[in-house]
Amino acid sequence: MPTYTHSNASFTTSAAALLVSNGMLASILSIFVLSIYYYPRAALLYVWLPYYTIGFVSKWSTRDGLQWHWFALNFPVFAILRAHIGLTLEVSKNFSQEEKKKDSKFIFAIFPHGVGSDFRVLLQGMLPSLAPNIHKKIRSLAASVLFVLPIIREITLFTGCIDASRSVANRALKNGRSLIILPGGEAEQLMTKRGVEKIYLKSRKGFIKLAMRHGVPVVPCYVFGSNDLFHTSEVLAGPRQWLVKNLGVCIPMTWGYLGTLCPLPVKNTICFGDPVEYKCKVDGEPTDEELNAAHADFCEKIKALFDSKKKIYGCEDRELIIV
C-alpha cells in the first residue's frame, strides 16, 4: 500500500484548496459579468448571493438557532396579534414545580397545529412567564424549508427555532435544551377545520421515542381556539394531500379576518399539562412494546387534558378526534 509524506499531503490539500478557490472566484466573476450585462434585472444578485451565502455558512438552523428574546416579545406585529387573539397560557402546578429543578428539561408536544401555528411564534416572547428557570434553553423544531425563505428565515431563527431533523433534535437535547414540537406537522395542518377538534397522532411516535431515548419528560399541550382562527376549504384536497405525503409541502386553502390572511379574533389559550416521563428497561433503548405503551398513554393524556378544559374554553360541545 502506498504511503504519503506530510509534504505530499500538504501539497494535495493546497492544490485542492486552490482549485476550489479558483472555482469560487470564477463563479463570482461570472455572476458579476452577468449582473452588468443584464442590469438592472440582475442587480438583486448583489443582495441574494450574500444573503444565502451567510445562511449556508452559518448553519444557525442546524446548530443552536439565533434566539432573540427582545424581538420575540416586542416586535409590533407579534404584540398586536397576541392582543388580537387574546393569547394566554395555563400551566399545571406539577409542571411549575418540576421546571424549578436544576437542569430540568422537557419536550413540549403541542396540538393542534392549526392553519399556521400562529401561537408558536407568539408563544416565544411569553416563555419567561411559562418557564422562568429554563426559558433561555427552549428551542422549537421547525420545517427545513422555513430556513431558506427570505424574511421567514429570520423570523423563524429569532423566535427560537432550529431545524426539525432527527440529528439536530438529538444534539439539542444532549446539550441541555428543551424542545417545543408540533407532532401533527403538515398532515394535521391540512386537516384543520373550523369548529372541529382533530389531531394527527396515531402514527406519530417519533417524539415519544426521542423523549425515551434521552430520559426527558413529555408535556402534553393543547391550544384551544387554534383551529378556529381561519376558515378553510377542501378545494383540491387530493392534490394537496399528495404534496404533503410525497414532498412534505402543505398548501392550505384559507382565509381569515375580512377575507385576509389575518386570523379571526378568536381567543387562544395554550394549556400545559403535567409532565410525563416514559422509562424503558434499558436506558436510551426503548423496545417497540415500550414505545407503543408510552404512545398509547400519551394519547390518553392529551385527550384527558382536552376533556378537563374544554368547558372552560367554550368547547364543551366538541369531542377530540385522534387520527
PDB file of C-alpha atoms in Angstrom:
ATOM      1  CA  MET A   1       0.000   0.000   0.000  1.00  0.00           C
ATOM      2  CA  PRO A   2       1.489   3.363  -0.956  1.00  0.00           C
ATOM      3  CA  THR A   3       2.313   5.883   1.711  1.00  0.00           C
ATOM      4  CA  TYR A   4       2.227   9.639   1.510  1.00  0.00           C
ATOM      5  CA  THR A   5       4.581  12.059   3.157  1.00  0.00           C
ATOM      6  CA  HIS A   6       3.361  15.099   5.024  1.00  0.00           C
ATOM      7  CA  SER A   7       4.669  17.356   2.253  1.00  0.00           C
ATOM      8  CA  ASN A   8       2.751  15.462  -0.421  1.00  0.00           C
ATOM      9  CA  ALA A   9      -0.428  15.604   1.637  1.00  0.00           C
ATOM     10  CA  SER A  10       0.037  19.326   2.219  1.00  0.00           C
ATOM     11  CA  PHE A  11       0.612  19.858  -1.495  1.00  0.00           C
ATOM     12  CA  THR A  12      -2.529  17.892  -2.365  1.00  0.00           C
ATOM     13  CA  THR A  13      -4.581  19.837   0.179  1.00  0.00           C
ATOM     14  CA  SER A  14      -3.203  23.152  -1.058  1.00  0.00           C
ATOM     15  CA  ALA A  15      -3.906  22.203  -4.670  1.00  0.00           C
ATOM     16  CA  ALA A  16      -7.458  21.225  -3.823  1.00  0.00           C
ATOM     17  CA  ALA A  17      -7.987  24.465  -1.935  1.00  0.00           C
ATOM     18  CA  LEU A  18      -6.566  26.421  -4.887  1.00  0.00           C
ATOM     19  CA  LEU A  19      -8.912  24.684  -7.310  1.00  0.00           C
ATOM     20  CA  VAL A  20     -11.902  25.324  -5.074  1.00  0.00           C
ATOM     21  CA  SER A  21     -10.971  28.966  -4.530  1.00  0.00           C
ATOM     22  CA  ASN A  22     -10.408  29.464  -8.250  1.00  0.00           C
ATOM     23  CA  GLY A  23     -13.762  27.832  -8.947  1.00  0.00           C
ATOM     24  CA  MET A  24     -15.485  30.123  -6.460  1.00  0.00           C
ATOM     25  CA  LEU A  25     -13.666  33.143  -7.913  1.00  0.00           C
ATOM     26  CA  ALA A  26     -14.738  32.159 -11.422  1.00  0.00           C
ATOM     27  CA  SER A  27     -18.337  31.789 -10.255  1.00  0.00           C
ATOM     28  CA  ILE A  28     -18.311  35.190  -8.559  1.00  0.00           C
ATOM     29  CA  LEU A  29     -16.767  36.840 -11.624  1.00  0.00           C
ATOM     30  CA  SER A  30     -19.352  35.187 -13.867  1.00  0.00           C
ATOM     31  CA  ILE A  31     -22.177  36.490 -11.693  1.00  0.00           C
ATOM     32  CA  PHE A  32     -20.579  39.947 -11.721  1.00  0.00           C
ATOM     33  CA  VAL A  33     -20.340  39.977 -15.529  1.00  0.00           C
ATOM     34  CA  LEU A  34     -23.900  38.710 -15.931  1.00  0.00           C
ATOM     35  CA  SER A  35     -25.117  41.327 -13.457  1.00  0.00           C
ATOM     36  CA  ILE A  36     -23.582  44.101 -15.573  1.00  0.00           C
ATOM     37  CA  TYR A  37     -24.894  42.622 -18.817  1.00  0.00           C
ATOM     38  CA  TYR A  38     -28.442  42.136 -17.524  1.00  0.00           C
ATOM     39  CA  TYR A  39     -28.587  45.227 -15.322  1.00  0.00           C
ATOM     40  CA  PRO A  40     -30.928  46.224 -13.709  1.00  0.00           C
ATOM     41  CA  ARG A  41     -32.789  42.881 -13.758  1.00  0.00           C
ATOM     42  CA  ALA A  42     -29.909  41.018 -12.130  1.00  0.00           C
ATOM     43  CA  ALA A  43     -28.997  43.723  -9.627  1.00  0.00           C
ATOM     44  CA  LEU A  44     -30.693  41.779  -6.853  1.00  0.00           C
ATOM     45  CA  LEU A  45     -27.942  39.157  -7.122  1.00  0.00           C
ATOM     46  CA  TYR A  46     -25.818  41.518  -5.031  1.00  0.00           C
ATOM     47  CA  VAL A  47     -28.406  41.098  -2.261  1.00  0.00           C
ATOM     48  CA  TRP A  48     -29.404  37.440  -2.650  1.00  0.00           C
ATOM     49  CA  LEU A  49     -25.912  35.987  -3.071  1.00  0.00           C
ATOM     50  CA  PRO A  50     -24.535  37.308   0.263  1.00  0.00           C
ATOM     51  CA  TYR A  51     -27.882  36.520   1.944  1.00  0.00           C
ATOM     52  CA  TYR A  52     -27.850  32.852   1.024  1.00  0.00           C
ATOM     53  CA  THR A  53     -24.072  32.531   1.471  1.00  0.00           C
ATOM     54  CA  ILE A  54     -24.263  33.776   5.062  1.00  0.00           C
ATOM     55  CA  GLY A  55     -27.183  31.448   5.769  1.00  0.00           C
ATOM     56  CA  PHE A  56     -25.407  28.452   4.239  1.00  0.00           C
ATOM     57  CA  VAL A  57     -22.102  29.038   6.004  1.00  0.00           C
ATOM     58  CA  SER A  58     -23.532  29.928   9.434  1.00  0.00           C
ATOM     59  CA  LYS A  59     -25.899  26.924   9.645  1.00  0.00           C
ATOM     60  CA  TRP A  60     -27.682  28.506  12.602  1.00  0.00           C
ATOM     61  CA  SER A  61     -30.723  26.314  11.982  1.00  0.00           C
ATOM     62  CA  THR A  62     -28.738  23.100  12.493  1.00  0.00           C
ATOM     63  CA  ARG A  63     -26.814  24.385  15.498  1.00  0.00           C
ATOM     64  CA  ASP A  64     -28.416  26.278  18.378  1.00  0.00           C
ATOM     65  CA  GLY A  65     -30.558  28.756  16.482  1.00  0.00           C
ATOM     66  CA  LEU A  66     -30.363  32.527  16.752  1.00  0.00           C
ATOM     67  CA  GLN A  67     -32.828  33.269  19.541  1.00  0.00           C
ATOM     68  CA  TRP A  68     -33.586  36.964  20.125  1.00  0.00           C
ATOM     69  CA  HIS A  69     -35.944  37.406  23.060  1.00  0.00           C
ATOM     70  CA  TRP A  70     -36.442  41.155  22.643  1.00  0.00           C
ATOM     71  CA  PHE A  71     -37.639  40.650  19.075  1.00  0.00           C
ATOM     72  CA  ALA A  72     -39.951  37.765  20.026  1.00  0.00           C
ATOM     73  CA  LEU A  73     -41.549  39.822  22.782  1.00  0.00           C
ATOM     74  CA  ASN A  74     -41.633  43.354  21.355  1.00  0.00           C
ATOM     75  CA  PHE A  75     -41.937  43.066  17.580  1.00  0.00           C
ATOM     76  CA  PRO A  76     -45.091  45.174  16.943  1.00  0.00           C
ATOM     77  CA  VAL A  77     -46.801  42.614  14.706  1.00  0.00           C
ATOM     78  CA  PHE A  78     -46.436  39.937  17.394  1.00  0.00           C
ATOM     79  CA  ALA A  79     -47.727  42.245  20.133  1.00  0.00           C
ATOM     80  CA  ILE A  80     -50.763  43.174  18.038  1.00  0.00           C
ATOM     81  CA  LEU A  81     -51.511  39.551  17.166  1.00  0.00           C
ATOM     82  CA  ARG A  82     -51.245  38.442  20.814  1.00  0.00           C
ATOM     83  CA  ALA A  83     -53.867  41.038  21.701  1.00  0.00           C
ATOM     84  CA  HIS A  84     -55.944  40.195  18.598  1.00  0.00           C
ATOM     85  CA  ILE A  85     -56.315  36.520  19.550  1.00  0.00           C
ATOM     86  CA  GLY A  86     -56.078  37.107  23.302  1.00  0.00           C
ATOM     87  CA  LEU A  87     -53.302  34.551  23.692  1.00  0.00           C
ATOM     88  CA  THR A  88     -52.940  33.280  27.266  1.00  0.00           C
ATOM     89  CA  LEU A  89     -51.148  30.378  28.948  1.00  0.00           C
ATOM     90  CA  GLU A  90     -52.454  27.953  31.550  1.00  0.00           C
ATOM     91  CA  VAL A  91     -49.750  25.981  33.306  1.00  0.00           C
ATOM     92  CA  SER A  92     -50.220  22.996  35.627  1.00  0.00           C
ATOM     93  CA  LYS A  93     -48.829  23.173  39.171  1.00  0.00           C
ATOM     94  CA  ASN A  94     -46.831  19.991  38.635  1.00  0.00           C
ATOM     95  CA  PHE A  95     -45.059  21.489  35.645  1.00  0.00           C
ATOM     96  CA  SER A  96     -44.222  24.678  37.551  1.00  0.00           C
ATOM     97  CA  GLN A  97     -42.677  22.622  40.346  1.00  0.00           C
ATOM     98  CA  GLU A  98     -40.671  20.403  38.007  1.00  0.00           C
ATOM     99  CA  GLU A  99     -39.462  23.376  35.976  1.00  0.00           C
ATOM    100  CA  LYS A 100     -37.814  24.893  39.043  1.00  0.00           C
ATOM    101  CA  LYS A 101     -35.454  21.937  39.438  1.00  0.00           C
ATOM    102  CA  LYS A 102     -31.846  22.285  38.388  1.00  0.00           C
ATOM    103  CA  ASP A 103     -31.061  21.091  34.860  1.00  0.00           C
ATOM    104  CA  SER A 104     -34.731  20.383  34.148  1.00  0.00           C
ATOM    105  CA  LYS A 105     -35.686  19.911  30.513  1.00  0.00           C
ATOM    106  CA  PHE A 106     -38.827  18.881  28.674  1.00  0.00           C
ATOM    107  CA  ILE A 107     -40.359  18.059  25.347  1.00  0.00           C
ATOM    108  CA  PHE A 108     -43.491  20.159  24.857  1.00  0.00           C
ATOM    109  CA  ALA A 109     -45.819  18.263  22.490  1.00  0.00           C
ATOM    110  CA  ILE A 110     -48.378  20.812  21.279  1.00  0.00           C
ATOM    111  CA  PHE A 111     -51.663  20.073  19.489  1.00  0.00           C
ATOM    112  CA  PRO A 112     -53.338  21.010  17.214  1.00  0.00           C
ATOM    113  CA  HIS A 113     -51.093  22.581  14.585  1.00  0.00           C
ATOM    114  CA  GLY A 114     -53.803  24.823  13.130  1.00  0.00           C
ATOM    115  CA  VAL A 115     -53.568  26.535   9.754  1.00  0.00           C
ATOM    116  CA  GLY A 116     -50.383  28.444  10.501  1.00  0.00           C
ATOM    117  CA  SER A 117     -49.474  27.592  14.118  1.00  0.00           C
ATOM    118  CA  ASP A 118     -49.637  31.336  14.857  1.00  0.00           C
ATOM    119  CA  PHE A 119     -49.471  30.576  18.567  1.00  0.00           C
ATOM    120  CA  ARG A 120     -45.978  29.062  18.208  1.00  0.00           C
ATOM    121  CA  VAL A 121     -44.359  32.302  17.088  1.00  0.00           C
ATOM    122  CA  LEU A 122     -46.318  34.362  19.614  1.00  0.00           C
ATOM    123  CA  LEU A 123     -45.528  31.943  22.445  1.00  0.00           C
ATOM    124  CA  GLN A 124     -41.790  32.574  22.153  1.00  0.00           C
ATOM    125  CA  GLY A 125     -41.999  36.019  23.740  1.00  0.00           C
ATOM    126  CA  MET A 126     -44.085  34.606  26.603  1.00  0.00           C
ATOM    127  CA  LEU A 127     -41.664  31.821  27.574  1.00  0.00           C
ATOM    128  CA  PRO A 128     -40.225  33.634  30.633  1.00  0.00           C
ATOM    129  CA  SER A 129     -43.680  33.563  32.240  1.00  0.00           C
ATOM    130  CA  LEU A 130     -44.122  29.892  31.309  1.00  0.00           C
ATOM    131  CA  ALA A 131     -40.702  28.638  32.353  1.00  0.00           C
ATOM    132  CA  PRO A 132     -38.674  31.314  34.198  1.00  0.00           C
ATOM    133  CA  ASN A 133     -35.894  28.846  35.010  1.00  0.00           C
ATOM    134  CA  ILE A 134     -35.279  27.351  31.545  1.00  0.00           C
ATOM    135  CA  HIS A 135     -36.832  29.739  29.012  1.00  0.00           C
ATOM    136  CA  LYS A 136     -33.438  30.607  27.503  1.00  0.00           C
ATOM    137  CA  LYS A 137     -32.819  26.920  26.829  1.00  0.00           C
ATOM    138  CA  ILE A 138     -36.067  26.215  24.970  1.00  0.00           C
ATOM    139  CA  ARG A 139     -35.936  25.671  21.195  1.00  0.00           C
ATOM    140  CA  SER A 140     -38.713  24.932  18.712  1.00  0.00           C
ATOM    141  CA  LEU A 141     -38.376  22.430  15.886  1.00  0.00           C
ATOM    142  CA  ALA A 142     -39.377  23.886  12.524  1.00  0.00           C
ATOM    143  CA  ALA A 143     -39.590  22.578   8.953  1.00  0.00           C
ATOM    144  CA  SER A 144     -36.331  22.873   6.984  1.00  0.00           C
ATOM    145  CA  VAL A 145     -37.988  24.837   4.182  1.00  0.00           C
ATOM    146  CA  LEU A 146     -38.595  27.787   6.525  1.00  0.00           C
ATOM    147  CA  PHE A 147     -34.848  28.385   6.798  1.00  0.00           C
ATOM    148  CA  VAL A 148     -34.380  29.121   3.092  1.00  0.00           C
ATOM    149  CA  LEU A 149     -37.200  31.638   2.628  1.00  0.00           C
ATOM    150  CA  PRO A 150     -36.173  35.313   2.833  1.00  0.00           C
ATOM    151  CA  ILE A 151     -37.561  37.161   5.857  1.00  0.00           C
ATOM    152  CA  ILE A 152     -39.293  33.977   7.037  1.00  0.00           C
ATOM    153  CA  ARG A 153     -35.866  32.554   7.868  1.00  0.00           C
ATOM    154  CA  GLU A 154     -35.000  35.473  10.159  1.00  0.00           C
ATOM    155  CA  ILE A 155     -38.381  35.401  11.919  1.00  0.00           C
ATOM    156  CA  THR A 156     -38.035  31.642  12.405  1.00  0.00           C
ATOM    157  CA  LEU A 157     -34.496  31.937  13.796  1.00  0.00           C
ATOM    158  CA  PHE A 158     -35.200  34.970  16.012  1.00  0.00           C
ATOM    159  CA  THR A 159     -38.174  33.160  17.570  1.00  0.00           C
ATOM    160  CA  GLY A 160     -36.040  30.285  18.792  1.00  0.00           C
ATOM    161  CA  CYS A 161     -36.394  27.706  16.030  1.00  0.00           C
ATOM    162  CA  ILE A 162     -33.952  25.065  14.867  1.00  0.00           C
ATOM    163  CA  ASP A 163     -34.216  22.503  12.090  1.00  0.00           C
ATOM    164  CA  ALA A 164     -36.631  19.634  12.769  1.00  0.00           C
ATOM    165  CA  SER A 165     -34.235  16.918  11.630  1.00  0.00           C
ATOM    166  CA  ARG A 166     -33.577  13.998  13.981  1.00  0.00           C
ATOM    167  CA  SER A 167     -29.861  14.733  14.362  1.00  0.00           C
ATOM    168  CA  VAL A 168     -30.476  18.367  15.320  1.00  0.00           C
ATOM    169  CA  ALA A 169     -33.143  17.396  17.869  1.00  0.00           C
ATOM    170  CA  ASN A 170     -30.844  14.779  19.428  1.00  0.00           C
ATOM    171  CA  ARG A 171     -27.971  17.250  19.671  1.00  0.00           C
ATOM    172  CA  ALA A 172     -30.196  19.895  21.249  1.00  0.00           C
ATOM    173  CA  LEU A 173     -31.378  17.540  23.988  1.00  0.00           C
ATOM    174  CA  LYS A 174     -27.814  16.352  24.645  1.00  0.00           C
ATOM    175  CA  ASN A 175     -26.828  19.996  25.089  1.00  0.00           C
ATOM    176  CA  GLY A 176     -29.472  20.520  27.763  1.00  0.00           C
ATOM    177  CA  ARG A 177     -32.118  22.181  25.606  1.00  0.00           C
ATOM    178  CA  SER A 178     -35.872  21.696  25.932  1.00  0.00           C
ATOM    179  CA  LEU A 179     -37.881  21.308  22.737  1.00  0.00           C
ATOM    180  CA  ILE A 180     -41.235  22.549  21.501  1.00  0.00           C
ATOM    181  CA  ILE A 181     -42.617  20.077  18.967  1.00  0.00           C
ATOM    182  CA  LEU A 182     -45.806  20.098  16.899  1.00  0.00           C
ATOM    183  CA  PRO A 183     -46.028  16.361  16.150  1.00  0.00           C
ATOM    184  CA  GLY A 184     -49.035  16.655  13.831  1.00  0.00           C
ATOM    185  CA  GLY A 185     -46.984  18.601  11.290  1.00  0.00           C
ATOM    186  CA  GLU A 186     -48.207  19.299   7.764  1.00  0.00           C
ATOM    187  CA  ALA A 187     -50.711  16.430   7.835  1.00  0.00           C
ATOM    188  CA  GLU A 188     -52.504  17.958  10.813  1.00  0.00           C
ATOM    189  CA  GLN A 189     -52.183  21.424   9.317  1.00  0.00           C
ATOM    190  CA  LEU A 190     -54.006  20.318   6.185  1.00  0.00           C
ATOM    191  CA  MET A 191     -56.889  18.699   8.090  1.00  0.00           C
ATOM    192  CA  THR A 192     -57.613  21.873  10.081  1.00  0.00           C
ATOM    193  CA  LYS A 193     -61.309  22.723  10.006  1.00  0.00           C
ATOM    194  CA  ARG A 194     -63.054  25.458  11.939  1.00  0.00           C
ATOM    195  CA  GLY A 195     -65.240  24.086  14.713  1.00  0.00           C
ATOM    196  CA  VAL A 196     -63.602  20.640  14.643  1.00  0.00           C
ATOM    197  CA  GLU A 197     -61.019  19.410  17.152  1.00  0.00           C
ATOM    198  CA  LYS A 198     -58.988  16.822  15.248  1.00  0.00           C
ATOM    199  CA  ILE A 199     -55.336  15.928  15.770  1.00  0.00           C
ATOM    200  CA  TYR A 200     -52.953  13.699  13.824  1.00  0.00           C
ATOM    201  CA  LEU A 201     -51.329  11.484  16.440  1.00  0.00           C
ATOM    202  CA  LYS A 202     -51.980   7.746  15.995  1.00  0.00           C
ATOM    203  CA  SER A 203     -48.940   7.220  13.779  1.00  0.00           C
ATOM    204  CA  ARG A 204     -46.749   9.924  15.302  1.00  0.00           C
ATOM    205  CA  LYS A 205     -44.437   8.193  17.771  1.00  0.00           C
ATOM    206  CA  GLY A 206     -41.127   9.857  16.972  1.00  0.00           C
ATOM    207  CA  PHE A 207     -41.373  12.492  19.707  1.00  0.00           C
ATOM    208  CA  ILE A 208     -42.144   9.806  22.297  1.00  0.00           C
ATOM    209  CA  LYS A 209     -39.148   7.744  21.179  1.00  0.00           C
ATOM    210  CA  LEU A 210     -36.977  10.877  21.322  1.00  0.00           C
ATOM    211  CA  ALA A 211     -38.110  11.531  24.896  1.00  0.00           C
ATOM    212  CA  MET A 212     -37.481   7.926  25.967  1.00  0.00           C
ATOM    213  CA  ARG A 213     -34.010   7.838  24.441  1.00  0.00           C
ATOM    214  CA  HIS A 214     -32.975  10.956  26.334  1.00  0.00           C
ATOM    215  CA  GLY A 215     -34.971  10.395  29.521  1.00  0.00           C
ATOM    216  CA  VAL A 216     -36.840  13.661  29.075  1.00  0.00           C
ATOM    217  CA  PRO A 217     -40.411  14.195  30.374  1.00  0.00           C
ATOM    218  CA  VAL A 218     -43.106  14.965  27.788  1.00  0.00           C
ATOM    219  CA  VAL A 219     -45.549  17.797  28.490  1.00  0.00           C
ATOM    220  CA  PRO A 220     -48.924  17.336  26.729  1.00  0.00           C
ATOM    221  CA  CYS A 221     -50.189  20.716  25.500  1.00  0.00           C
ATOM    222  CA  TYR A 222     -53.452  21.716  23.839  1.00  0.00           C
ATOM    223  CA  VAL A 223     -54.245  25.013  22.124  1.00  0.00           C
ATOM    224  CA  PHE A 224     -57.900  25.944  22.471  1.00  0.00           C
ATOM    225  CA  GLY A 225     -59.011  28.228  19.645  1.00  0.00           C
ATOM    226  CA  SER A 226     -56.204  27.330  17.239  1.00  0.00           C
ATOM    227  CA  ASN A 227     -58.482  25.561  14.763  1.00  0.00           C
ATOM    228  CA  ASP A 228     -60.944  28.467  14.779  1.00  0.00           C
ATOM    229  CA  LEU A 229     -58.569  31.198  13.616  1.00  0.00           C
ATOM    230  CA  PHE A 230     -59.237  30.640   9.898  1.00  0.00           C
ATOM    231  CA  HIS A 231     -61.866  29.364   7.519  1.00  0.00           C
ATOM    232  CA  THR A 232     -60.583  26.530   5.357  1.00  0.00           C
ATOM    233  CA  SER A 233     -61.600  24.935   2.067  1.00  0.00           C
ATOM    234  CA  GLU A 234     -61.327  21.365   0.761  1.00  0.00           C
ATOM    235  CA  VAL A 235     -60.790  22.516  -2.825  1.00  0.00           C
ATOM    236  CA  LEU A 236     -58.054  20.380  -4.452  1.00  0.00           C
ATOM    237  CA  ALA A 237     -57.773  18.407  -1.213  1.00  0.00           C
ATOM    238  CA  GLY A 238     -56.481  15.307  -3.037  1.00  0.00           C
ATOM    239  CA  PRO A 239     -53.551  17.002  -4.826  1.00  0.00           C
ATOM    240  CA  ARG A 240     -52.654  18.944  -1.696  1.00  0.00           C
ATOM    241  CA  GLN A 241     -52.605  15.749   0.377  1.00  0.00           C
ATOM    242  CA  TRP A 242     -50.331  14.219  -2.245  1.00  0.00           C
ATOM    243  CA  LEU A 243     -47.923  17.136  -1.847  1.00  0.00           C
ATOM    244  CA  VAL A 244     -47.870  16.673   1.932  1.00  0.00           C
ATOM    245  CA  LYS A 245     -47.335  12.920   1.705  1.00  0.00           C
ATOM    246  CA  ASN A 246     -44.704  12.931  -1.031  1.00  0.00           C
ATOM    247  CA  LEU A 247     -42.957  16.293  -0.728  1.00  0.00           C
ATOM    248  CA  GLY A 248     -43.739  17.424   2.804  1.00  0.00           C
ATOM    249  CA  VAL A 249     -45.242  20.654   1.456  1.00  0.00           C
ATOM    250  CA  CYS A 250     -48.553  21.964   2.781  1.00  0.00           C
ATOM    251  CA  ILE A 251     -50.645  24.470   0.824  1.00  0.00           C
ATOM    252  CA  PRO A 252     -53.657  25.408   2.959  1.00  0.00           C
ATOM    253  CA  MET A 253     -56.676  26.990   1.272  1.00  0.00           C
ATOM    254  CA  THR A 254     -57.631  29.508   3.926  1.00  0.00           C
ATOM    255  CA  TRP A 255     -58.890  32.982   4.744  1.00  0.00           C
ATOM    256  CA  GLY A 256     -59.356  34.881   7.975  1.00  0.00           C
ATOM    257  CA  TYR A 257     -60.475  38.310   9.133  1.00  0.00           C
ATOM    258  CA  LEU A 258     -62.308  40.207   6.354  1.00  0.00           C
ATOM    259  CA  GLY A 259     -61.146  37.590   3.855  1.00  0.00           C
ATOM    260  CA  THR A 260     -57.459  38.294   4.513  1.00  0.00           C
ATOM    261  CA  LEU A 261     -54.640  36.188   5.944  1.00  0.00           C
ATOM    262  CA  CYS A 262     -55.095  37.918   9.299  1.00  0.00           C
ATOM    263  CA  PRO A 263     -56.514  35.418  11.828  1.00  0.00           C
ATOM    264  CA  LEU A 264     -60.045  35.820  13.129  1.00  0.00           C
ATOM    265  CA  PRO A 265     -60.336  37.456  16.578  1.00  0.00           C
ATOM    266  CA  VAL A 266     -60.775  34.160  18.433  1.00  0.00           C
ATOM    267  CA  LYS A 267     -59.300  33.771  21.914  1.00  0.00           C
ATOM    268  CA  ASN A 268     -56.462  31.249  22.088  1.00  0.00           C
ATOM    269  CA  THR A 269     -55.265  29.531  25.255  1.00  0.00           C
ATOM    270  CA  ILE A 270     -52.359  27.089  25.446  1.00  0.00           C
ATOM    271  CA  CYS A 271     -52.879  24.592  28.262  1.00  0.00           C
ATOM    272  CA  PHE A 272     -49.747  22.881  29.569  1.00  0.00           C
ATOM    273  CA  GLY A 273     -50.461  19.579  31.313  1.00  0.00           C
ATOM    274  CA  ASP A 274     -48.417  17.592  33.809  1.00  0.00           C
ATOM    275  CA  PRO A 275     -45.001  16.326  32.636  1.00  0.00           C
ATOM    276  CA  VAL A 276     -44.921  12.585  31.971  1.00  0.00           C
ATOM    277  CA  GLU A 277     -41.692  10.599  31.966  1.00  0.00           C
ATOM    278  CA  TYR A 278     -41.699   7.353  30.000  1.00  0.00           C
ATOM    279  CA  LYS A 279     -38.951   4.978  31.088  1.00  0.00           C
ATOM    280  CA  CYS A 280     -37.554   1.858  29.462  1.00  0.00           C
ATOM    281  CA  LYS A 281     -35.723  -1.124  30.947  1.00  0.00           C
ATOM    282  CA  VAL A 282     -32.560  -0.367  29.015  1.00  0.00           C
ATOM    283  CA  ASP A 283     -31.733   3.330  29.267  1.00  0.00           C
ATOM    284  CA  GLY A 284     -31.977   5.057  25.908  1.00  0.00           C
ATOM    285  CA  GLU A 285     -33.183   1.966  24.058  1.00  0.00           C
ATOM    286  CA  PRO A 286     -36.983   1.638  24.160  1.00  0.00           C
ATOM    287  CA  THR A 287     -38.429  -1.560  22.728  1.00  0.00           C
ATOM    288  CA  ASP A 288     -41.362  -1.467  20.318  1.00  0.00           C
ATOM    289  CA  GLU A 289     -43.610  -2.698  23.109  1.00  0.00           C
ATOM    290  CA  GLU A 290     -42.450   0.028  25.485  1.00  0.00           C
ATOM    291  CA  LEU A 291     -42.790   2.684  22.797  1.00  0.00           C
ATOM    292  CA  ASN A 292     -46.314   1.596  21.878  1.00  0.00           C
ATOM    293  CA  ALA A 293     -47.383   1.560  25.518  1.00  0.00           C
ATOM    294  CA  ALA A 294     -45.943   5.031  26.120  1.00  0.00           C
ATOM    295  CA  HIS A 295     -47.583   6.395  22.968  1.00  0.00           C
ATOM    296  CA  ALA A 296     -50.971   4.921  23.948  1.00  0.00           C
ATOM    297  CA  ASP A 297     -50.642   6.533  27.378  1.00  0.00           C
ATOM    298  CA  PHE A 298     -49.815   9.908  25.836  1.00  0.00           C
ATOM    299  CA  CYS A 299     -52.923   9.689  23.614  1.00  0.00           C
ATOM    300  CA  GLU A 300     -54.966   9.215  26.774  1.00  0.00           C
ATOM    301  CA  LYS A 301     -53.188  12.096  28.486  1.00  0.00           C
ATOM    302  CA  ILE A 302     -53.825  14.596  25.676  1.00  0.00           C
ATOM    303  CA  LYS A 303     -57.500  13.574  25.487  1.00  0.00           C
ATOM    304  CA  ALA A 304     -57.858  13.874  29.247  1.00  0.00           C
ATOM    305  CA  LEU A 305     -56.289  17.350  29.116  1.00  0.00           C
ATOM    306  CA  PHE A 306     -58.731  18.407  26.403  1.00  0.00           C
ATOM    307  CA  ASP A 307     -61.771  16.984  28.213  1.00  0.00           C
ATOM    308  CA  SER A 308     -60.823  18.636  31.504  1.00  0.00           C
ATOM    309  CA  LYS A 309     -60.524  22.103  29.951  1.00  0.00           C
ATOM    310  CA  LYS A 310     -62.989  22.178  27.051  1.00  0.00           C
ATOM    311  CA  LYS A 311     -65.900  23.574  29.060  1.00  0.00           C
ATOM    312  CA  ILE A 312     -63.756  26.390  30.420  1.00  0.00           C
ATOM    313  CA  TYR A 313     -62.722  27.474  26.915  1.00  0.00           C
ATOM    314  CA  GLY A 314     -66.063  27.190  25.144  1.00  0.00           C
ATOM    315  CA  CYS A 315     -65.627  23.777  23.517  1.00  0.00           C
ATOM    316  CA  GLU A 316     -67.992  21.756  25.690  1.00  0.00           C
ATOM    317  CA  ASP A 317     -69.962  20.596  22.625  1.00  0.00           C
ATOM    318  CA  ARG A 318     -66.856  19.218  20.879  1.00  0.00           C
ATOM    319  CA  GLU A 319     -65.090  15.878  21.085  1.00  0.00           C
ATOM    320  CA  LEU A 320     -61.397  15.429  20.416  1.00  0.00           C
ATOM    321  CA  ILE A 321     -60.826  13.234  17.364  1.00  0.00           C
ATOM    322  CA  ILE A 322     -57.467  11.453  17.203  1.00  0.00           C
ATOM    323  CA  VAL A 323     -56.495  10.087  13.785  1.00  0.00           C
TER     324      VAL A 323
END
